């Protein structure tokens, strides 16, 4: 698969990165190679491969879901700058 100069410039604008003129030809080649590799991977037969959650077939040990600390909500809210109805009030950051 080939990638054009225009594609690289468009991606650079979307990613908000500056690409110098002397880098464009190298990027065309490198990104083309990456896309070719993705095409090769997509062509691989995976019908008989079972999906895995982890490449090492590891099992995550979980701890029992037990309460280990006492409820200190009132103490924490007492020292908070602003609370209302049991909730923490924070300054508006989005208008």
Tab-separated table of N, CA, C and O in Angstrom:
chain	number	residue	atom	x	y	z
A	1	UNK	N	0.846	-1.174	0.000
A	1	UNK	CA	0.000	0.000	0.000
A	1	UNK	C	0.891	1.237	0.000
A	1	UNK	O	1.904	1.287	0.685
A	2	UNK	N	0.516	2.217	-0.762
A	2	UNK	CA	1.317	3.440	-0.821
A	2	UNK	C	0.593	4.559	-0.090
A	2	UNK	O	-0.630	4.567	0.029
A	3	UNK	N	1.377	5.463	0.401
A	3	UNK	CA	0.838	6.634	1.073
A	3	UNK	C	1.430	7.859	0.375
A	3	UNK	O	2.616	7.879	0.045
A	4	UNK	N	0.619	8.831	0.115
A	4	UNK	CA	1.071	9.986	-0.662
A	4	UNK	C	1.581	11.108	0.237
A	4	UNK	O	1.352	11.124	1.447
A	5	UNK	N	2.234	12.047	-0.394
A	5	UNK	CA	2.722	13.241	0.302
A	5	UNK	C	1.549	13.990	0.941
A	5	UNK	O	1.635	14.467	2.069
A	6	UNK	N	0.435	14.073	0.215
A	6	UNK	CA	-0.750	14.758	0.730
A	6	UNK	C	-1.293	14.060	1.983
A	6	UNK	O	-1.743	14.722	2.918
A	7	UNK	N	-1.267	12.710	1.970
A	7	UNK	CA	-1.719	11.958	3.145
A	7	UNK	C	-0.853	12.271	4.361
A	7	UNK	O	-1.357	12.461	5.470
A	8	UNK	N	0.445	12.321	4.148
A	8	UNK	CA	1.367	12.611	5.251
A	8	UNK	C	1.130	14.023	5.778
A	8	UNK	O	1.079	14.245	6.995
A	9	UNK	N	0.960	14.973	4.884
A	9	UNK	CA	0.713	16.348	5.319
A	9	UNK	C	-0.608	16.462	6.067
A	9	UNK	O	-0.712	17.173	7.069
A	10	UNK	N	-1.628	15.733	5.613
A	10	UNK	CA	-2.937	15.759	6.274
A	10	UNK	C	-2.848	15.154	7.681
A	10	UNK	O	-3.364	15.717	8.646
A	11	UNK	N	-2.154	14.033	7.797
A	11	UNK	CA	-1.991	13.388	9.104
A	11	UNK	C	-1.181	14.285	10.034
A	11	UNK	O	-1.479	14.390	11.229
A	12	UNK	N	-0.171	14.944	9.486
A	12	UNK	CA	0.648	15.845	10.310
A	12	UNK	C	-0.199	16.986	10.860
A	12	UNK	O	-0.055	17.362	12.025
A	13	UNK	N	-1.088	17.522	10.041
A	13	UNK	CA	-1.966	18.591	10.512
A	13	UNK	C	-2.903	18.063	11.591
A	13	UNK	O	-3.092	18.692	12.640
A	14	UNK	N	-3.500	16.889	11.357
A	14	UNK	CA	-4.422	16.320	12.349
A	14	UNK	C	-3.719	15.994	13.662
A	14	UNK	O	-4.294	16.158	14.739
A	15	UNK	N	-2.471	15.541	13.564
A	15	UNK	CA	-1.703	15.183	14.765
A	15	UNK	C	-1.009	16.392	15.378
A	15	UNK	O	-0.391	16.283	16.434
A	16	UNK	N	-1.114	17.522	14.692
A	16	UNK	CA	-0.487	18.763	15.141
A	16	UNK	C	1.027	18.600	15.349
A	16	UNK	O	1.585	18.954	16.386
A	17	UNK	N	1.645	17.988	14.322
A	17	UNK	CA	3.102	17.862	14.338
A	17	UNK	C	3.666	18.520	13.087
A	17	UNK	O	3.012	18.580	12.046
A	18	UNK	N	4.856	19.035	13.189
A	18	UNK	CA	5.503	19.671	12.058
A	18	UNK	C	6.390	18.636	11.375
A	18	UNK	O	7.205	17.975	12.013
A	19	UNK	N	6.201	18.506	10.069
A	19	UNK	CA	7.011	17.596	9.271
A	19	UNK	C	7.795	18.441	8.278
A	19	UNK	O	7.213	19.160	7.466
A	20	UNK	N	9.087	18.353	8.375
A	20	UNK	CA	9.952	19.113	7.474
A	20	UNK	C	9.925	18.474	6.083
A	20	UNK	O	9.686	17.279	5.943
A	21	UNK	N	10.198	19.274	5.048
A	21	UNK	CA	10.165	18.789	3.667
A	21	UNK	C	11.107	17.608	3.455
A	21	UNK	O	10.777	16.664	2.749
A	22	UNK	N	12.284	17.661	4.067
A	22	UNK	CA	13.259	16.580	3.866
A	22	UNK	C	12.838	15.281	4.572
A	22	UNK	O	13.380	14.221	4.293
A	23	UNK	N	11.868	15.341	5.472
A	23	UNK	CA	11.394	14.151	6.174
A	23	UNK	C	10.268	13.436	5.420
A	23	UNK	O	10.013	12.268	5.677
A	24	UNK	N	9.598	14.133	4.512
A	24	UNK	CA	8.398	13.584	3.878
A	24	UNK	C	8.703	12.329	3.084
A	24	UNK	O	7.986	11.325	3.184
A	25	UNK	N	9.780	12.313	2.302
A	25	UNK	CA	10.073	11.129	1.480
A	25	UNK	C	10.405	9.919	2.359
A	25	UNK	O	9.989	8.791	2.064
A	26	UNK	N	11.144	10.149	3.437
A	26	UNK	CA	11.456	9.043	4.355
A	26	UNK	C	10.182	8.549	5.038
A	26	UNK	O	9.996	7.334	5.217
A	27	UNK	N	9.292	9.465	5.393
A	27	UNK	CA	8.034	9.068	6.018
A	27	UNK	C	7.152	8.291	5.049
A	27	UNK	O	6.477	7.338	5.439
A	28	UNK	N	7.141	8.694	3.770
A	28	UNK	CA	6.374	7.951	2.770
A	28	UNK	C	6.832	6.501	2.725
A	28	UNK	O	6.009	5.582	2.715
A	29	UNK	N	8.133	6.303	2.694
A	29	UNK	CA	8.691	4.951	2.629
A	29	UNK	C	8.377	4.175	3.910
A	29	UNK	O	7.897	3.040	3.864
A	30	UNK	N	8.647	4.781	5.076
A	30	UNK	CA	8.450	4.097	6.352
A	30	UNK	C	6.984	3.751	6.595
A	30	UNK	O	6.654	2.624	6.982
A	31	UNK	N	6.101	4.705	6.359
A	31	UNK	CA	4.680	4.435	6.576
A	31	UNK	C	4.147	3.439	5.560
A	31	UNK	O	3.289	2.609	5.883
A	32	UNK	N	4.658	3.481	4.336
A	32	UNK	CA	4.285	2.478	3.339
A	32	UNK	C	4.685	1.078	3.781
A	32	UNK	O	3.914	0.121	3.626
A	33	UNK	N	5.898	0.950	4.338
A	33	UNK	CA	6.351	-0.354	4.847
A	33	UNK	C	5.477	-0.844	5.997
A	33	UNK	O	5.149	-2.028	6.084
A	34	UNK	N	5.091	0.065	6.871
A	34	UNK	CA	4.232	-0.309	7.997
A	34	UNK	C	2.873	-0.776	7.485
A	34	UNK	O	2.341	-1.805	7.931
A	35	UNK	N	2.309	-0.059	6.524
A	35	UNK	CA	1.012	-0.452	5.984
A	35	UNK	C	1.101	-1.778	5.234
A	35	UNK	O	0.165	-2.587	5.273
A	36	UNK	N	2.217	-2.030	4.552
A	36	UNK	CA	2.416	-3.328	3.898
A	36	UNK	C	2.458	-4.452	4.930
A	36	UNK	O	1.896	-5.530	4.715
A	37	UNK	N	3.116	-4.212	6.050
A	37	UNK	CA	3.179	-5.216	7.116
A	37	UNK	C	1.786	-5.494	7.684
A	37	UNK	O	1.423	-6.641	7.940
A	38	UNK	N	0.995	-4.444	7.858
A	38	UNK	CA	-0.375	-4.617	8.348
A	38	UNK	C	-1.183	-5.444	7.359
A	38	UNK	O	-1.959	-6.321	7.750
A	39	UNK	N	-0.997	-5.204	6.058
A	39	UNK	CA	-1.686	-6.011	5.044
A	39	UNK	C	-1.268	-7.476	5.129
A	39	UNK	O	-2.099	-8.381	5.006
A	40	UNK	N	0.025	-7.723	5.350
A	40	UNK	CA	0.507	-9.106	5.489
A	40	UNK	C	-0.122	-9.771	6.705
A	40	UNK	O	-0.528	-10.937	6.645
A	41	UNK	N	-0.203	-9.047	7.803
A	41	UNK	CA	-0.810	-9.615	9.005
A	41	UNK	C	-2.293	-9.894	8.785
A	41	UNK	O	-2.832	-10.888	9.267
A	42	UNK	N	-2.960	-9.008	8.055
A	42	UNK	CA	-4.377	-9.199	7.773
A	42	UNK	C	-4.639	-10.394	6.888
A	42	UNK	O	-5.724	-10.981	6.923
A	43	UNK	N	-3.670	-10.783	6.084
A	43	UNK	CA	-3.834	-11.919	5.185
A	43	UNK	C	-3.578	-13.254	5.881
A	43	UNK	O	-3.863	-14.312	5.306
A	44	UNK	N	-3.068	-13.246	7.083
A	44	UNK	CA	-2.766	-14.489	7.793
A	44	UNK	C	-4.056	-15.239	8.141
A	44	UNK	O	-5.065	-14.636	8.502
A	45	UNK	N	-4.009	-16.551	8.030
A	45	UNK	CA	-5.167	-17.388	8.355
A	45	UNK	C	-5.249	-17.550	9.875
A	45	UNK	O	-4.365	-18.144	10.492
A	46	UNK	N	-6.293	-17.023	10.467
A	46	UNK	CA	-6.466	-17.092	11.916
A	46	UNK	C	-7.726	-17.855	12.306
A	46	UNK	O	-8.180	-17.762	13.439
A	47	UNK	N	-8.290	-18.616	11.370
A	47	UNK	CA	-9.534	-19.341	11.638
A	47	UNK	C	-9.387	-20.326	12.789
A	47	UNK	O	-10.286	-20.494	13.595
A	48	UNK	N	-8.256	-20.995	12.881
A	48	UNK	CA	-8.090	-22.033	13.906
A	48	UNK	C	-7.434	-21.504	15.183
A	48	UNK	O	-7.140	-22.282	16.090
A	49	UNK	N	-7.227	-20.204	15.264
A	49	UNK	CA	-6.573	-19.616	16.434
A	49	UNK	C	-7.644	-19.137	17.402
A	49	UNK	O	-8.520	-18.358	17.055
A	50	UNK	N	-7.556	-19.618	18.636
A	50	UNK	CA	-8.517	-19.217	19.664
A	50	UNK	C	-8.105	-17.868	20.248
A	50	UNK	O	-6.940	-17.657	20.570
A	51	UNK	N	-9.046	-16.924	20.375
A	51	UNK	CA	-8.708	-15.619	20.955
A	51	UNK	C	-8.178	-15.774	22.384
A	51	UNK	O	-8.632	-16.640	23.133
A	52	UNK	N	-7.211	-14.924	22.720
A	52	UNK	CA	-6.598	-14.982	24.049
A	52	UNK	C	-6.767	-13.643	24.746
A	52	UNK	O	-6.741	-12.594	24.108
A	53	UNK	N	-6.919	-13.668	26.051
A	53	UNK	CA	-6.985	-12.443	26.834
A	53	UNK	C	-5.587	-11.951	27.176
A	53	UNK	O	-5.379	-10.774	27.452
A	54	UNK	N	-4.616	-12.864	27.160
A	54	UNK	CA	-3.248	-12.517	27.535
A	54	UNK	C	-2.311	-13.426	26.744
A	54	UNK	O	-2.566	-14.623	26.635
A	55	UNK	N	-1.228	-12.907	26.187
A	55	UNK	CA	-0.362	-13.746	25.352
A	55	UNK	C	0.335	-14.871	26.113
A	55	UNK	O	0.750	-15.851	25.509
A	56	UNK	N	0.472	-14.748	27.413
A	56	UNK	CA	1.136	-15.788	28.192
A	56	UNK	C	0.140	-16.720	28.870
A	56	UNK	O	0.520	-17.544	29.695
A	57	UNK	N	-1.150	-16.552	28.548
A	57	UNK	CA	-2.203	-17.377	29.141
A	57	UNK	C	-2.158	-17.308	30.667
A	57	UNK	O	-2.360	-18.297	31.364
A	58	UNK	N	-1.848	-16.142	31.191
A	58	UNK	CA	-1.752	-15.934	32.635
A	58	UNK	C	-3.145	-15.725	33.232
A	58	UNK	O	-4.057	-15.247	32.569
A	59	UNK	N	-3.271	-16.083	34.473
A	59	UNK	CA	-4.524	-15.897	35.194
A	59	UNK	C	-4.283	-14.864	36.284
A	59	UNK	O	-3.313	-14.956	37.033
A	60	UNK	N	-5.160	-13.893	36.357
A	60	UNK	CA	-5.008	-12.862	37.375
A	60	UNK	C	-5.645	-13.331	38.676
A	60	UNK	O	-6.811	-13.713	38.716
A	61	UNK	N	-4.852	-13.287	39.728
A	61	UNK	CA	-5.381	-13.660	41.032
A	61	UNK	C	-6.133	-12.482	41.611
A	61	UNK	O	-5.637	-11.357	41.614
A	62	UNK	N	-7.322	-12.718	42.082
A	62	UNK	CA	-8.142	-11.656	42.649
A	62	UNK	C	-8.238	-11.827	44.155
A	62	UNK	O	-8.335	-12.941	44.660
A	63	UNK	N	-8.233	-10.725	44.858
A	63	UNK	CA	-8.392	-10.789	46.307
A	63	UNK	C	-9.879	-10.820	46.630
A	63	UNK	O	-10.705	-10.381	45.826
A	64	UNK	N	-10.226	-11.304	47.795
A	64	UNK	CA	-11.641	-11.291	48.184
A	64	UNK	C	-12.152	-9.853	48.290
A	64	UNK	O	-11.425	-8.954	48.714
A	65	UNK	N	-13.372	-9.628	47.892
A	65	UNK	CA	-13.965	-8.293	47.937
A	65	UNK	C	-14.528	-8.068	49.341
A	65	UNK	O	-15.696	-8.312	49.609
A	66	UNK	N	-13.649	-7.602	50.233
A	66	UNK	CA	-14.029	-7.392	51.627
A	66	UNK	C	-13.677	-5.957	52.031
A	66	UNK	O	-12.659	-5.414	51.609
A	67	UNK	N	-14.494	-5.372	52.883
A	67	UNK	CA	-14.207	-4.045	53.412
A	67	UNK	C	-13.072	-4.183	54.414
A	67	UNK	O	-13.137	-4.985	55.340
A	68	UNK	N	-12.008	-3.377	54.211
A	68	UNK	CA	-10.857	-3.469	55.112
A	68	UNK	C	-10.631	-2.186	55.909
A	68	UNK	O	-9.796	-2.167	56.795
A	69	UNK	N	-11.342	-1.108	55.559
A	69	UNK	CA	-11.185	0.149	56.275
A	69	UNK	C	-12.543	0.667	56.713
A	69	UNK	O	-13.566	0.331	56.126
A	70	UNK	N	-12.511	1.495	57.726
A	70	UNK	CA	-13.764	2.074	58.211
A	70	UNK	C	-14.161	3.257	57.329
A	70	UNK	O	-13.329	3.870	56.665
A	71	UNK	N	-15.429	3.596	57.338
A	71	UNK	CA	-15.947	4.717	56.553
A	71	UNK	C	-15.531	6.026	57.209
A	71	UNK	O	-15.924	6.327	58.327
A	72	UNK	N	-14.726	6.822	56.514
A	72	UNK	CA	-14.249	8.102	57.034
A	72	UNK	C	-14.769	9.267	56.199
A	72	UNK	O	-14.182	10.346	56.170
A	73	UNK	N	-15.886	9.072	55.539
A	73	UNK	CA	-16.435	10.080	54.646
A	73	UNK	C	-16.677	11.416	55.350
A	73	UNK	O	-16.301	12.468	54.847
A	74	UNK	N	-17.298	11.368	56.495
A	74	UNK	CA	-17.601	12.617	57.211
A	74	UNK	C	-16.324	13.368	57.593
A	74	UNK	O	-16.256	14.593	57.470
A	75	UNK	N	-15.302	12.655	58.010
A	75	UNK	CA	-14.042	13.301	58.386
A	75	UNK	C	-13.378	13.947	57.176
A	75	UNK	O	-12.844	15.056	57.268
A	76	UNK	N	-13.413	13.273	56.038
A	76	UNK	CA	-12.803	13.836	54.836
A	76	UNK	C	-13.601	15.023	54.305
A	76	UNK	O	-13.039	16.012	53.851
A	77	UNK	N	-14.912	14.938	54.378
A	77	UNK	CA	-15.712	16.055	53.884
A	77	UNK	C	-15.643	17.258	54.821
A	77	UNK	O	-15.817	18.390	54.387
A	78	UNK	N	-15.348	17.017	56.075
A	78	UNK	CA	-15.230	18.126	57.026
A	78	UNK	C	-14.032	19.012	56.690
A	78	UNK	O	-14.056	20.216	56.945
A	79	UNK	N	-12.997	18.445	56.118
A	79	UNK	CA	-11.804	19.232	55.784
A	79	UNK	C	-11.787	19.665	54.318
A	79	UNK	O	-10.868	20.347	53.889
A	80	UNK	N	-12.791	19.282	53.542
A	80	UNK	CA	-12.861	19.670	52.127
A	80	UNK	C	-13.262	21.135	52.004
A	80	UNK	O	-14.020	21.648	52.834
A	81	UNK	N	-12.775	21.826	50.964
A	81	UNK	CA	-13.132	23.238	50.792
A	81	UNK	C	-14.629	23.466	50.602
A	81	UNK	O	-15.163	24.431	51.122
A	82	UNK	N	-15.307	22.574	49.844
A	82	UNK	CA	-16.735	22.771	49.601
A	82	UNK	C	-17.413	21.432	49.342
A	82	UNK	O	-16.940	20.634	48.541
A	83	UNK	N	-18.512	21.207	50.060
A	83	UNK	CA	-19.316	19.999	49.855
A	83	UNK	C	-20.787	20.386	49.898
A	83	UNK	O	-21.158	21.422	50.453
A	84	UNK	N	-21.607	19.524	49.307
A	84	UNK	CA	-23.044	19.747	49.339
A	84	UNK	C	-23.742	18.405	49.160
A	84	UNK	O	-23.465	17.673	48.218
A	85	UNK	N	-24.615	18.066	50.081
A	85	UNK	CA	-25.371	16.807	50.042
A	85	UNK	C	-24.458	15.588	49.898
A	85	UNK	O	-24.741	14.656	49.157
A	86	UNK	N	-23.322	15.609	50.572
A	86	UNK	CA	-22.407	14.475	50.548
A	86	UNK	C	-21.501	14.433	49.331
A	86	UNK	O	-20.766	13.469	49.145
A	87	UNK	N	-21.523	15.459	48.487
A	87	UNK	CA	-20.687	15.502	47.292
A	87	UNK	C	-19.649	16.602	47.422
A	87	UNK	O	-19.879	17.611	48.066
A	88	UNK	N	-18.501	16.398	46.777
A	88	UNK	CA	-17.462	17.418	46.749
A	88	UNK	C	-17.781	18.406	45.625
A	88	UNK	O	-18.061	18.000	44.505
A	89	UNK	N	-17.704	19.677	45.910
A	89	UNK	CA	-17.925	20.707	44.909
A	89	UNK	C	-16.565	21.179	44.383
A	89	UNK	O	-15.667	21.447	45.160
A	90	UNK	N	-16.469	21.232	43.062
A	90	UNK	CA	-15.210	21.646	42.432
A	90	UNK	C	-15.498	22.817	41.501
A	90	UNK	O	-16.625	22.981	41.032
A	91	UNK	N	-14.493	23.625	41.197
A	91	UNK	CA	-14.710	24.757	40.296
A	91	UNK	C	-15.068	24.263	38.884
A	91	UNK	O	-14.575	23.235	38.435
A	92	UNK	N	-15.908	25.025	38.206
A	92	UNK	CA	-16.278	24.698	36.832
A	92	UNK	C	-15.054	24.927	35.939
A	92	UNK	O	-14.419	25.970	36.017
A	93	UNK	N	-14.743	23.946	35.091
A	93	UNK	CA	-13.609	24.087	34.191
A	93	UNK	C	-14.045	24.149	32.734
A	93	UNK	O	-13.273	24.503	31.874
A	94	UNK	N	-15.273	23.794	32.447
A	94	UNK	CA	-15.804	23.859	31.085
A	94	UNK	C	-17.021	24.768	31.106
A	94	UNK	O	-17.942	24.580	31.890
A	95	UNK	N	-17.004	25.737	30.227
A	95	UNK	CA	-18.128	26.683	30.156
A	95	UNK	C	-19.232	26.103	29.335
A	95	UNK	O	-19.079	25.418	28.413
